[in-house]
mmCIF file of C-alpha atoms (C1' of nucleotides) in Angstrom:
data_model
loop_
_atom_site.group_PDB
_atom_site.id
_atom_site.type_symbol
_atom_site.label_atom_id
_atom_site.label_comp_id
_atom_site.label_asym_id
_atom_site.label_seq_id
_atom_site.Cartn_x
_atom_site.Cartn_y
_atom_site.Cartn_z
ATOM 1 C CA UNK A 288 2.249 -13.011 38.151
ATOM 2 C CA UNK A 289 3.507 -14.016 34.758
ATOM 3 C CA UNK A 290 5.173 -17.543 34.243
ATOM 4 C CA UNK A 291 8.336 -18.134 35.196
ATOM 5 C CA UNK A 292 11.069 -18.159 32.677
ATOM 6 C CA UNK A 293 12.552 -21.273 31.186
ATOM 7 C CA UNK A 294 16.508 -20.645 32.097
ATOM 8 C CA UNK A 295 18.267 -17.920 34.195
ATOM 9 C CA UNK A 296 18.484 -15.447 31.603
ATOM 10 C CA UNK A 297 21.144 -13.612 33.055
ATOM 11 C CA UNK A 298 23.414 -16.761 33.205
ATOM 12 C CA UNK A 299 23.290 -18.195 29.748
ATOM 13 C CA UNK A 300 24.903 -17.323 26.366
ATOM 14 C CA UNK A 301 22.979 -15.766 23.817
ATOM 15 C CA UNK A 302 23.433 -14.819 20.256
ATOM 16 C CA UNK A 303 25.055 -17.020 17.355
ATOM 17 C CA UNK A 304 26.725 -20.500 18.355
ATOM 18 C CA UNK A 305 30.708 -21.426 18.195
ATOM 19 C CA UNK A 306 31.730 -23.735 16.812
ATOM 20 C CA UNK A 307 32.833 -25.546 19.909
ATOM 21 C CA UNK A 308 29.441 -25.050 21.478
ATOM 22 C CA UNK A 309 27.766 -26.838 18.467
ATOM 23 C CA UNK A 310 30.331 -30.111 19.049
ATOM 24 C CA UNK A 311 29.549 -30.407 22.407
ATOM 25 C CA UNK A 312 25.744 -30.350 21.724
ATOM 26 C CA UNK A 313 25.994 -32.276 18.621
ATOM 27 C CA UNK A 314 28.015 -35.311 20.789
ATOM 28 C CA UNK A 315 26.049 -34.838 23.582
ATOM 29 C CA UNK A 316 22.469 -35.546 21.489
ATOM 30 C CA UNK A 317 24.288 -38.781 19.540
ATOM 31 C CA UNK A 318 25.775 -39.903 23.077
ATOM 32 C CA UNK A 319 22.611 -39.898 25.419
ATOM 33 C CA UNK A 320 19.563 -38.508 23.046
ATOM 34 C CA UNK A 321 17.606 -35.053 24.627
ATOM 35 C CA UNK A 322 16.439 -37.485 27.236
ATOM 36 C CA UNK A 323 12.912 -35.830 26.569
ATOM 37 C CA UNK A 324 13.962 -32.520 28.507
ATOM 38 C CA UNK A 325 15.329 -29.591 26.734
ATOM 39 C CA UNK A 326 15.284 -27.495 29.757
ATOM 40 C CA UNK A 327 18.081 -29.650 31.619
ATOM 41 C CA UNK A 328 20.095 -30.496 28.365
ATOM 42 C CA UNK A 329 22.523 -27.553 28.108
ATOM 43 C CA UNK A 330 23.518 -28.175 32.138
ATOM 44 C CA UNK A 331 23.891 -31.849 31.212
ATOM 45 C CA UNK A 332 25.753 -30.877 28.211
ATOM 46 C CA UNK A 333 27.693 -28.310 29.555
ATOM 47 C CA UNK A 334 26.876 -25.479 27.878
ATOM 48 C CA UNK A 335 25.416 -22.475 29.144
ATOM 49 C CA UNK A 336 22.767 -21.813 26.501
ATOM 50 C CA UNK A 337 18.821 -22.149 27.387
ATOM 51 C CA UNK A 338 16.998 -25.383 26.632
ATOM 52 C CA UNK A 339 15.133 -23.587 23.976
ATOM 53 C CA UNK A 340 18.355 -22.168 22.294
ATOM 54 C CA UNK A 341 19.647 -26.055 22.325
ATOM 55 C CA UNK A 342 17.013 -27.330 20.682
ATOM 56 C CA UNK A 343 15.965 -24.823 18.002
ATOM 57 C CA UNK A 344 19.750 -25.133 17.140
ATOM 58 C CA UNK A 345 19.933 -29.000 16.916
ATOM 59 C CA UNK A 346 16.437 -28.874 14.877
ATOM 60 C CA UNK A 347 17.581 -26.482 12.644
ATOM 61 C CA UNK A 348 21.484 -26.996 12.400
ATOM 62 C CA UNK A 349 22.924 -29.904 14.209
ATOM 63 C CA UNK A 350 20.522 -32.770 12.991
ATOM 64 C CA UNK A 351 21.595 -35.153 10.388
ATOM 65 C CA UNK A 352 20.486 -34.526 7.258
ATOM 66 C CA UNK A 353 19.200 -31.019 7.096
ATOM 67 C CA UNK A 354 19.623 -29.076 4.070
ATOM 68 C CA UNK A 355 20.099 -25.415 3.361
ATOM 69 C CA UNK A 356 19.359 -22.968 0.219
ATOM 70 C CA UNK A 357 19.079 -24.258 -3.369
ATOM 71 C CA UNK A 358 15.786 -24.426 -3.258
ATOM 72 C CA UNK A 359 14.302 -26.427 -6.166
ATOM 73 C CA UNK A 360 11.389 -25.321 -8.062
ATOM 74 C CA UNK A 361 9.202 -28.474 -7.547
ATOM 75 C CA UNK A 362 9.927 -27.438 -3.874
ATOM 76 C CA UNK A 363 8.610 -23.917 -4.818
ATOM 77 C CA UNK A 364 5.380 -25.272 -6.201
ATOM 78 C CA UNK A 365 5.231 -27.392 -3.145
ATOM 79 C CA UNK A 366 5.551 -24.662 -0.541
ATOM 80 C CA UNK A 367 3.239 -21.931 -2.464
ATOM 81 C CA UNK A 368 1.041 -25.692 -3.007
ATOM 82 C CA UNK A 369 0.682 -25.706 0.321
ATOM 83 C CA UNK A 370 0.680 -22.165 1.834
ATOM 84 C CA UNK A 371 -2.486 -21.816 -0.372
ATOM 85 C CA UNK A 372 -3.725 -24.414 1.034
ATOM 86 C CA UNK A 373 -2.898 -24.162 5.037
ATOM 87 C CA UNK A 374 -1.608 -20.874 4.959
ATOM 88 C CA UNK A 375 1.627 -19.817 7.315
ATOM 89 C CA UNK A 376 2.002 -23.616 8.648
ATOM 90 C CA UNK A 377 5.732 -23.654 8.270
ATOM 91 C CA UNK A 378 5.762 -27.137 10.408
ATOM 92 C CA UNK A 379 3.671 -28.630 8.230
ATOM 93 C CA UNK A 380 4.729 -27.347 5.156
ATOM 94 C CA UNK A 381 8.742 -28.941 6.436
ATOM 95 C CA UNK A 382 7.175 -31.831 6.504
ATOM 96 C CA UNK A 383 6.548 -32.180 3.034
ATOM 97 C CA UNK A 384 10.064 -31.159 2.231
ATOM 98 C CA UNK A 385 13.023 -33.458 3.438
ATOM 99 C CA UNK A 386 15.882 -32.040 5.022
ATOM 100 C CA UNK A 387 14.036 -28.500 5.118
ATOM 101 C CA UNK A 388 13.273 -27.084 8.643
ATOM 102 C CA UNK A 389 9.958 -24.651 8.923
ATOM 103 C CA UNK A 390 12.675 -21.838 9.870
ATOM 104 C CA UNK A 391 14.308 -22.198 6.057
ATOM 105 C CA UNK A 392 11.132 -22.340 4.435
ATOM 106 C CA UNK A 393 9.838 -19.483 6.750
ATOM 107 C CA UNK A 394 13.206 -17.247 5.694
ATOM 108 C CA UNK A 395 12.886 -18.592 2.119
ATOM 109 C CA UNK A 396 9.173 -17.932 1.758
ATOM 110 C CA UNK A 397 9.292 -13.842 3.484
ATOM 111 C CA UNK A 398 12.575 -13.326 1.501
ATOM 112 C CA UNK A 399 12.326 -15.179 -1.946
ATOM 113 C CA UNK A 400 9.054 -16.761 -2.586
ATOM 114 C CA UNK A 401 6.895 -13.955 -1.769
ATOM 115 C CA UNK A 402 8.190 -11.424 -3.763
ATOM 116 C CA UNK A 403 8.729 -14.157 -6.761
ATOM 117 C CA UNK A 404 4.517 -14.310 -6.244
ATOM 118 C CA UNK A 405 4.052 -10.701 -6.439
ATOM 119 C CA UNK A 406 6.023 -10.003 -9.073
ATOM 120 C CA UNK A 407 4.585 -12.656 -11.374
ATOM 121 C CA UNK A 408 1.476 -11.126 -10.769
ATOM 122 C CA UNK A 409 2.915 -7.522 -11.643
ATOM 123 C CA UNK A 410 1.044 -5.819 -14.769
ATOM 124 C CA UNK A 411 3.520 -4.949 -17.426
ATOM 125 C CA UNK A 412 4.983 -1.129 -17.660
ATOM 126 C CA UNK A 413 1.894 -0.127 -19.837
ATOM 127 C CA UNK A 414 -0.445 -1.535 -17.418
ATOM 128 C CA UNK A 415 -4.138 0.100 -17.828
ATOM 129 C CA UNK A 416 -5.682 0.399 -14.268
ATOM 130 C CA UNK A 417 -8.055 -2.379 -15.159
ATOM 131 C CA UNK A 418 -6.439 -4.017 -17.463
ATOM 132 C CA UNK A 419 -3.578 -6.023 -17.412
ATOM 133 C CA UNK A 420 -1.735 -8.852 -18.901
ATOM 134 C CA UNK A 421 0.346 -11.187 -16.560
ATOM 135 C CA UNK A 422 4.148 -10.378 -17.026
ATOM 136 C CA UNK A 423 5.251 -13.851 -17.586
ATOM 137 C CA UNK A 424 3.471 -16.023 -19.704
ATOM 138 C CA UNK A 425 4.683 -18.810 -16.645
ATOM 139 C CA UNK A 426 2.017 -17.013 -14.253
ATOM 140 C CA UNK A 427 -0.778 -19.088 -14.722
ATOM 141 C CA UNK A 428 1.349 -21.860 -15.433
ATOM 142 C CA UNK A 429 2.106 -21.568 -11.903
ATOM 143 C CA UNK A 430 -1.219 -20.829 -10.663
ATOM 144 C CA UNK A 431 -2.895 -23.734 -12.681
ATOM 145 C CA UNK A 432 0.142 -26.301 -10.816
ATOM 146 C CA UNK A 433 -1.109 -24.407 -7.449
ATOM 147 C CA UNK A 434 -4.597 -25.570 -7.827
ATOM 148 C CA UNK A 435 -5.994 -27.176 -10.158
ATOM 149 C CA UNK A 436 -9.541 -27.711 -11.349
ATOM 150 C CA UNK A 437 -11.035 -30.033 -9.379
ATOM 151 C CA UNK A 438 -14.525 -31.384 -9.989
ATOM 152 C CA UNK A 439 -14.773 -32.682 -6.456
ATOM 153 C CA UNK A 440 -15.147 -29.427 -4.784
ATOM 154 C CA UNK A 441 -18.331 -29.083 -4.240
ATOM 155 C CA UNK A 442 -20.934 -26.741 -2.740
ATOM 156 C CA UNK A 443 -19.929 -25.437 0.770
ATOM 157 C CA UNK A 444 -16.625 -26.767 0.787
ATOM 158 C CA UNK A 445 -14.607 -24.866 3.689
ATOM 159 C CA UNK A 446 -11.747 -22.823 1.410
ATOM 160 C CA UNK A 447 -9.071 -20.754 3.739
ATOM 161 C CA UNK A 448 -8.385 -17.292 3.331
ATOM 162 C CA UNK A 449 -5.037 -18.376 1.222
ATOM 163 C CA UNK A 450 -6.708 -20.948 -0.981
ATOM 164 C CA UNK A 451 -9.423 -17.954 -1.604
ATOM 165 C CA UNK A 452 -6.326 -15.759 -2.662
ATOM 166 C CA UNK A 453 -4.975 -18.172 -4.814
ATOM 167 C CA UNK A 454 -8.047 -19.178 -6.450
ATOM 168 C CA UNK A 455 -8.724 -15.533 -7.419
ATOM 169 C CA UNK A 456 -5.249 -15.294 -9.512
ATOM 170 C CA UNK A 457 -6.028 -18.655 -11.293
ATOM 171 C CA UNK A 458 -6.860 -18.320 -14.635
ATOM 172 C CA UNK A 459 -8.774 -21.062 -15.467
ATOM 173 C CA UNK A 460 -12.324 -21.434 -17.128
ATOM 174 C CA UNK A 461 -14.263 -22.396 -14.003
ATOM 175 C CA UNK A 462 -16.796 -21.102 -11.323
ATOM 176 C CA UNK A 463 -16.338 -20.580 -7.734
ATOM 177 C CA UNK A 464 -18.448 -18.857 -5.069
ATOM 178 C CA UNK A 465 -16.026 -17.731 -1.921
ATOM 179 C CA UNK A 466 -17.898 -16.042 0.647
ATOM 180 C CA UNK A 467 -15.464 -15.364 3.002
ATOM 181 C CA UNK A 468 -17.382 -14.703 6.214
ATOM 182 C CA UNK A 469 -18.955 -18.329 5.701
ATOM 183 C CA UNK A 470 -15.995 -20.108 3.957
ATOM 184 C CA UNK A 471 -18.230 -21.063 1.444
ATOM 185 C CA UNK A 472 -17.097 -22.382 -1.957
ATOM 186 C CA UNK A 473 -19.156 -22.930 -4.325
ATOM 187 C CA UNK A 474 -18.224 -24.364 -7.925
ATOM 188 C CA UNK A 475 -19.691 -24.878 -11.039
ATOM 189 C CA UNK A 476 -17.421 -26.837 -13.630
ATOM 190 C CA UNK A 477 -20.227 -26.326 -16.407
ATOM 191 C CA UNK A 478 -19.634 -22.364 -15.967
ATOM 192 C CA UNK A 479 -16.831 -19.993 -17.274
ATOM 193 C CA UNK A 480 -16.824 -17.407 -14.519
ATOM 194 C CA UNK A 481 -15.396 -17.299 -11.094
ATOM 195 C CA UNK A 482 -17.493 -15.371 -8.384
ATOM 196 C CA UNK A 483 -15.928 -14.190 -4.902
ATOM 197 C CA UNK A 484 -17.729 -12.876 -2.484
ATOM 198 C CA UNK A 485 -17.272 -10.703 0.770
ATOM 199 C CA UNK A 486 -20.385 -10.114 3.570
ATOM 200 C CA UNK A 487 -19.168 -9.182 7.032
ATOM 201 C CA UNK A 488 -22.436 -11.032 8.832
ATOM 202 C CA UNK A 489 -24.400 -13.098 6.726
ATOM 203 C CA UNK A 490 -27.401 -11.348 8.360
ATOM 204 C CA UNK A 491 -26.603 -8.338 5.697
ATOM 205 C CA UNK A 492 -26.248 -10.372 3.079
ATOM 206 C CA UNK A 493 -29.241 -9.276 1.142
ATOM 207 C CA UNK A 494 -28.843 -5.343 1.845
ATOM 208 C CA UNK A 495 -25.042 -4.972 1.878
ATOM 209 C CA UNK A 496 -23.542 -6.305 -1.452
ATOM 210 C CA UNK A 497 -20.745 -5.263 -3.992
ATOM 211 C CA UNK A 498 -19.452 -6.824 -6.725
ATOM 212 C CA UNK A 499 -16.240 -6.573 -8.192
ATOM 213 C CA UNK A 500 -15.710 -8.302 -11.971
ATOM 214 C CA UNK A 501 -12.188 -10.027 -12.404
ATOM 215 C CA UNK A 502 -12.485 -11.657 -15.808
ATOM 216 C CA UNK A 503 -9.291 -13.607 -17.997
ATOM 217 C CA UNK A 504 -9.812 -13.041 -21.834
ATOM 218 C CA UNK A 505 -7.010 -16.056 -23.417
ATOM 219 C CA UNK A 506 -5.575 -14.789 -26.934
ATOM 220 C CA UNK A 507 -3.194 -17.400 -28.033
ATOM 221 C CA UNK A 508 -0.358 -17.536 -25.429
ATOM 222 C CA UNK A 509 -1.483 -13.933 -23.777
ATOM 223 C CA UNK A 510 -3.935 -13.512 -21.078
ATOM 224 C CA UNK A 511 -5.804 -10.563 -19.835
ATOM 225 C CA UNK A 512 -6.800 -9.738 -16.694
ATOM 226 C CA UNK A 513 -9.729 -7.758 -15.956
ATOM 227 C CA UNK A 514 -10.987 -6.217 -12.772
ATOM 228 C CA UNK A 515 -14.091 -4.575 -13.157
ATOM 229 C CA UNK A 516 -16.390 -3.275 -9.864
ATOM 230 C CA UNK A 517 -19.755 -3.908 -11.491
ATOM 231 C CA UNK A 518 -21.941 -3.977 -8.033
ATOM 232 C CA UNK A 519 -21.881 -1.348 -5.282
ATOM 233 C CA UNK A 520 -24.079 -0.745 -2.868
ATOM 234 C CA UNK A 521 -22.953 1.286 -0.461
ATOM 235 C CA UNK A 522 -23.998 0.942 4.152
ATOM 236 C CA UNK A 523 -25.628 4.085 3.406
ATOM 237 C CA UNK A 524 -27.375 2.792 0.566
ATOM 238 C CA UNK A 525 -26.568 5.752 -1.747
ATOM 239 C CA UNK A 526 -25.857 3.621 -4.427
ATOM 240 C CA UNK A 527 -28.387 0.496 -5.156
ATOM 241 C CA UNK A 528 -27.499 -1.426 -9.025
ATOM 242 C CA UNK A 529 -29.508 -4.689 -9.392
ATOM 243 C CA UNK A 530 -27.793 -7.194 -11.368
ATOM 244 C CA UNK A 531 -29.913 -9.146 -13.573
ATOM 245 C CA UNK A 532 -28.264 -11.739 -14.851
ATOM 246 C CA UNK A 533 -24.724 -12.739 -13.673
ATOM 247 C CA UNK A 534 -23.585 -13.573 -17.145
ATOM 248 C CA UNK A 535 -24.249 -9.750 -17.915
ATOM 249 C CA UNK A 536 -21.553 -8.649 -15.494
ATOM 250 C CA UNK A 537 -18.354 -9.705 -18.617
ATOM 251 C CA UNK A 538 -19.928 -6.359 -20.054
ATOM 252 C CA UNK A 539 -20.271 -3.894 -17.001
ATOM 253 C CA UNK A 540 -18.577 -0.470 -16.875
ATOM 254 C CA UNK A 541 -15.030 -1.066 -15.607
ATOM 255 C CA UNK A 542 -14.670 0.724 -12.724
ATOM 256 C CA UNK A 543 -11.672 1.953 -9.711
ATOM 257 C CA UNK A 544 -9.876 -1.489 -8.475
ATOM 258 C CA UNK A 545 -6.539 -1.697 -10.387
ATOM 259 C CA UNK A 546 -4.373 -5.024 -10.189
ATOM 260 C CA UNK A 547 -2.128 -2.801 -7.732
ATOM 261 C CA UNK A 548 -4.976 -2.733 -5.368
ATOM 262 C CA UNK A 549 -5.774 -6.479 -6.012
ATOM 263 C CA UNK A 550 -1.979 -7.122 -5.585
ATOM 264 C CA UNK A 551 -1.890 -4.648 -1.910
ATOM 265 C CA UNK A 552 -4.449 -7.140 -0.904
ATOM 266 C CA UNK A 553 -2.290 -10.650 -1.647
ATOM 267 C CA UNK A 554 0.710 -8.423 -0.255
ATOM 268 C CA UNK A 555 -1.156 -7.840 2.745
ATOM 269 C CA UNK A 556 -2.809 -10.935 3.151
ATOM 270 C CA UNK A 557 1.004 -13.170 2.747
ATOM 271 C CA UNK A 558 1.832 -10.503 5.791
ATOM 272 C CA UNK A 559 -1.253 -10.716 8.233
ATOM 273 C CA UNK A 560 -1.512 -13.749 10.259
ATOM 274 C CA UNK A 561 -2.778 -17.333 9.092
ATOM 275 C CA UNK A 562 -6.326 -17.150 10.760
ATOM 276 C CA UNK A 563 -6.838 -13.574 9.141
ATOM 277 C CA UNK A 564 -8.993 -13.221 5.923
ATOM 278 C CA UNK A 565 -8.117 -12.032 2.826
ATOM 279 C CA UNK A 566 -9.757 -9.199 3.051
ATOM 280 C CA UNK A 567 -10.404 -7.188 6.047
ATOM 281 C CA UNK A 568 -12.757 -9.102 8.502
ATOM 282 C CA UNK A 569 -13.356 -5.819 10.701
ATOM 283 C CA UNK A 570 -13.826 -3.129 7.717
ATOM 284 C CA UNK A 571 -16.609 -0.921 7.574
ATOM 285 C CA UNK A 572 -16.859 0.135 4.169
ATOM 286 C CA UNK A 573 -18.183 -1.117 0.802
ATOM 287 C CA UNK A 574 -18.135 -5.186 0.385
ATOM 288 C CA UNK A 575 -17.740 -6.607 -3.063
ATOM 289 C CA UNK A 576 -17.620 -9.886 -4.952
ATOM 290 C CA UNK A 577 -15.097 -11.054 -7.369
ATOM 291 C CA UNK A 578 -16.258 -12.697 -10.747
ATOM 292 C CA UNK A 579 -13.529 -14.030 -12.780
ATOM 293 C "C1'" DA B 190 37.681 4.124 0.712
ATOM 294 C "C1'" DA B 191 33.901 5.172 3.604
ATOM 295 C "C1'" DG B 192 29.188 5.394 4.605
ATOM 296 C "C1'" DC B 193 24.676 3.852 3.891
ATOM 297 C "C1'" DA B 194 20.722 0.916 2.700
ATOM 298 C "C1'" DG B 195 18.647 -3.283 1.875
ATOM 299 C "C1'" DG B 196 18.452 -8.238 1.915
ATOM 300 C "C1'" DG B 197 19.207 -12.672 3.973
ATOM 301 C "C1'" DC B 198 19.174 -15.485 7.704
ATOM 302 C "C1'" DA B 199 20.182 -17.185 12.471
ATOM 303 C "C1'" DA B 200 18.365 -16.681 16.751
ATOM 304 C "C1'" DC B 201 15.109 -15.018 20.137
ATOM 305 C "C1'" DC B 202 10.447 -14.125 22.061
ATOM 306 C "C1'" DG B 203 6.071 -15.117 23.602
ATOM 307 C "C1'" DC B 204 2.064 -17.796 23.294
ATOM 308 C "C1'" DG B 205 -0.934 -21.976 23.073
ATOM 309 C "C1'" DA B 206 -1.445 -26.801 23.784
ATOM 310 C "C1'" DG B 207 -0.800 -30.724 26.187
ATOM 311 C "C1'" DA B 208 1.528 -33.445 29.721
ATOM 312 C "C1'" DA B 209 2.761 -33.910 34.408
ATOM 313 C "C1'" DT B 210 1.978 -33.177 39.161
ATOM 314 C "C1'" DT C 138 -9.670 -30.095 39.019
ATOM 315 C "C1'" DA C 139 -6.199 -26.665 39.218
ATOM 316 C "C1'" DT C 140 -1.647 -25.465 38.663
ATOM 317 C "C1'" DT C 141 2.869 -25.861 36.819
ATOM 318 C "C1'" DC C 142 6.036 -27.172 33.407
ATOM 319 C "C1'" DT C 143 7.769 -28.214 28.845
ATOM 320 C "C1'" DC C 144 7.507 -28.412 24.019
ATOM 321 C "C1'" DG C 145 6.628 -26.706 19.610
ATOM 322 C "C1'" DC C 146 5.270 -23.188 16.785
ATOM 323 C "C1'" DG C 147 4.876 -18.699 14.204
ATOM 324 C "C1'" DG C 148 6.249 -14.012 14.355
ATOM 325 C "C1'" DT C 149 9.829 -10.829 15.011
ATOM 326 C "C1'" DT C 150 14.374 -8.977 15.789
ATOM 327 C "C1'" DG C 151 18.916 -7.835 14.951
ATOM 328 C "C1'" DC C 152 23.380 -8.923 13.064
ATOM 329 C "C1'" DC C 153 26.167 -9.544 9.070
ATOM 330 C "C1'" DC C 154 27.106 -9.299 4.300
ATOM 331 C "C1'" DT C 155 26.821 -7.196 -0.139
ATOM 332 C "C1'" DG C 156 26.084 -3.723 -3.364
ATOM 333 C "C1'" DC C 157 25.483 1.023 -4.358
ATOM 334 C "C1'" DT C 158 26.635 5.935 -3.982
#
DNA sequence: AAGCAGGGCAACCGCGAGAAT
DNA sequence: TATTCTCGCGGTTGCCCTGCT
């Protein structure tokens, strides 16, 4: 048998609140407080809403100083700070922000911020398939304020599945290892390249290995992106490269993953819950390593 | 002017965690 | 210790508004 439900269902109000609903459970909360039971509140209030209605409403609504829209753009930086850092923790993430509730930033984040991420990540118009310049010179602007270098990460660090994602559109003249079965990070300040990696089970580490090349080139103000697959070797084995020397990878044959692919990846990642990797835990086919 | 599509956002749902019994 | 109850959270739904055809 499943657990019962909080409130009669069939006997309370649903859908958006009047006005004279919100007064009575605005001066009922400032009279006597929730009294540490949500459930009872509406009957006590006299309303016939459930106890979880009543209190998403006076969290979100009804309590003093909450504010809505406007977002700022230091509260941008905070909230894509932060989602990189503890992914979809909209509770969390409020906290950081006063007067925002995790249901705004939630909204704001699916409807706004997301697409504001993607897009500065969009190649331009004449976009080559591996080659692409940011569209707004802000991009890594951005992504440098997300995270930046920090000589205290050090070898084995835990990184999340979001903080992997960001990493990989920073721009910056650094090194880090991301396995993400393992959570590894691995970083080398005295090195220019940035190296992600993907194994399903560390136990096929040495016989199931791809590597895909993501390098920057800065000119000036422009920056080019580069995503080059210059490791593949295949479950079946078919295809076996051996790569020498890391530092030889800046000159490997570009290959098939286009900054549309990388960006299907973010898109699906922002969409697939906080615990899920960036890349698909439970795939079956090739696995690859960034270098950037 | 009417119909349609898409976006934004308020509200609901269901689950996990922890407290209470 | 097991069961029940409540809270809090993240994901999802569905309504409303706006802009386009």
């Amino acid at each position: 048998m499943g657990r019962a439900p909080c409130c009669d269902k069939a006997n309370v109000k649903r859908g958006p609140w009047s006005p004279e609903e919100d007064a009575k459970l605005k001066d009922y909360i400032e009279k006597q407080g929730t009294g540490g039971n949500w459930i009872s509140l509406p009957h006590k209030a006299g309303l016939r809403r459930c106890g979880k209605s009543c209190r998403l409403r006076w969290l979100n609504y009804l309590r003093p100083n909450i504010r809505h829209g406007d977002f700022t753009e230091e509260e941008d930086n905070i909230i894509y700070s932060l989602y990189a850092s503890i992914g979809s923790r909209w509770s969390v993430i409020a906290a950081h922000l006063h007067g925002r509730t995790d249901n705004d930033i939630k909204n704001y984040w699916n409807t706004k911020l997301k697409k504001k991420l993607i897009a500065t990540m969009a190649p331009p118009p004449n976009h080559h398939l591996a080659s692409a310049t940011p569209s707004s010179p802000s991009h890594y602007n951005m992504i440098n304020t997300l995270l930046p270098y920090n000589p205290s990460i050090s070898t084995n660090q835990l990184l999340t599945p979001h903080q992997g994602m960001m990493m990989t559109m920073m721009g910056q003249q650094q090194q880090l290892l991301y396995q993400a079965d393992m959570g590894t990070l691995v970083n080398s300040p005295n090195r220019n390249n940035f190296i992600m990696s993907h194994q399903e089970d560390s136990q096929e580490q040495s016989t199931n290995k791809g590597i895909m090349l993501l390098s920057d080139v800065r000119s000036g103000s422009s920056t080019t992106s580069t995503v080059t697959r210059v490791k593949m070797e295949h479950r079946d084995h078919h295809h076996h490269e051996e790569l020498e020397d890391e530092r030889s990878m800046s000159s490997a044959v570009i290959e098939d993953y286009g900054m549309e692919e990388i960006k299907q990846l973010i898109s699906s990642s922002c969409t697939s819950s906080s615990n899920s990797l960036w890349f698909d835990e439970n795939k079956t086919e090739d696995k690859f390593m960034l270098y950037y």
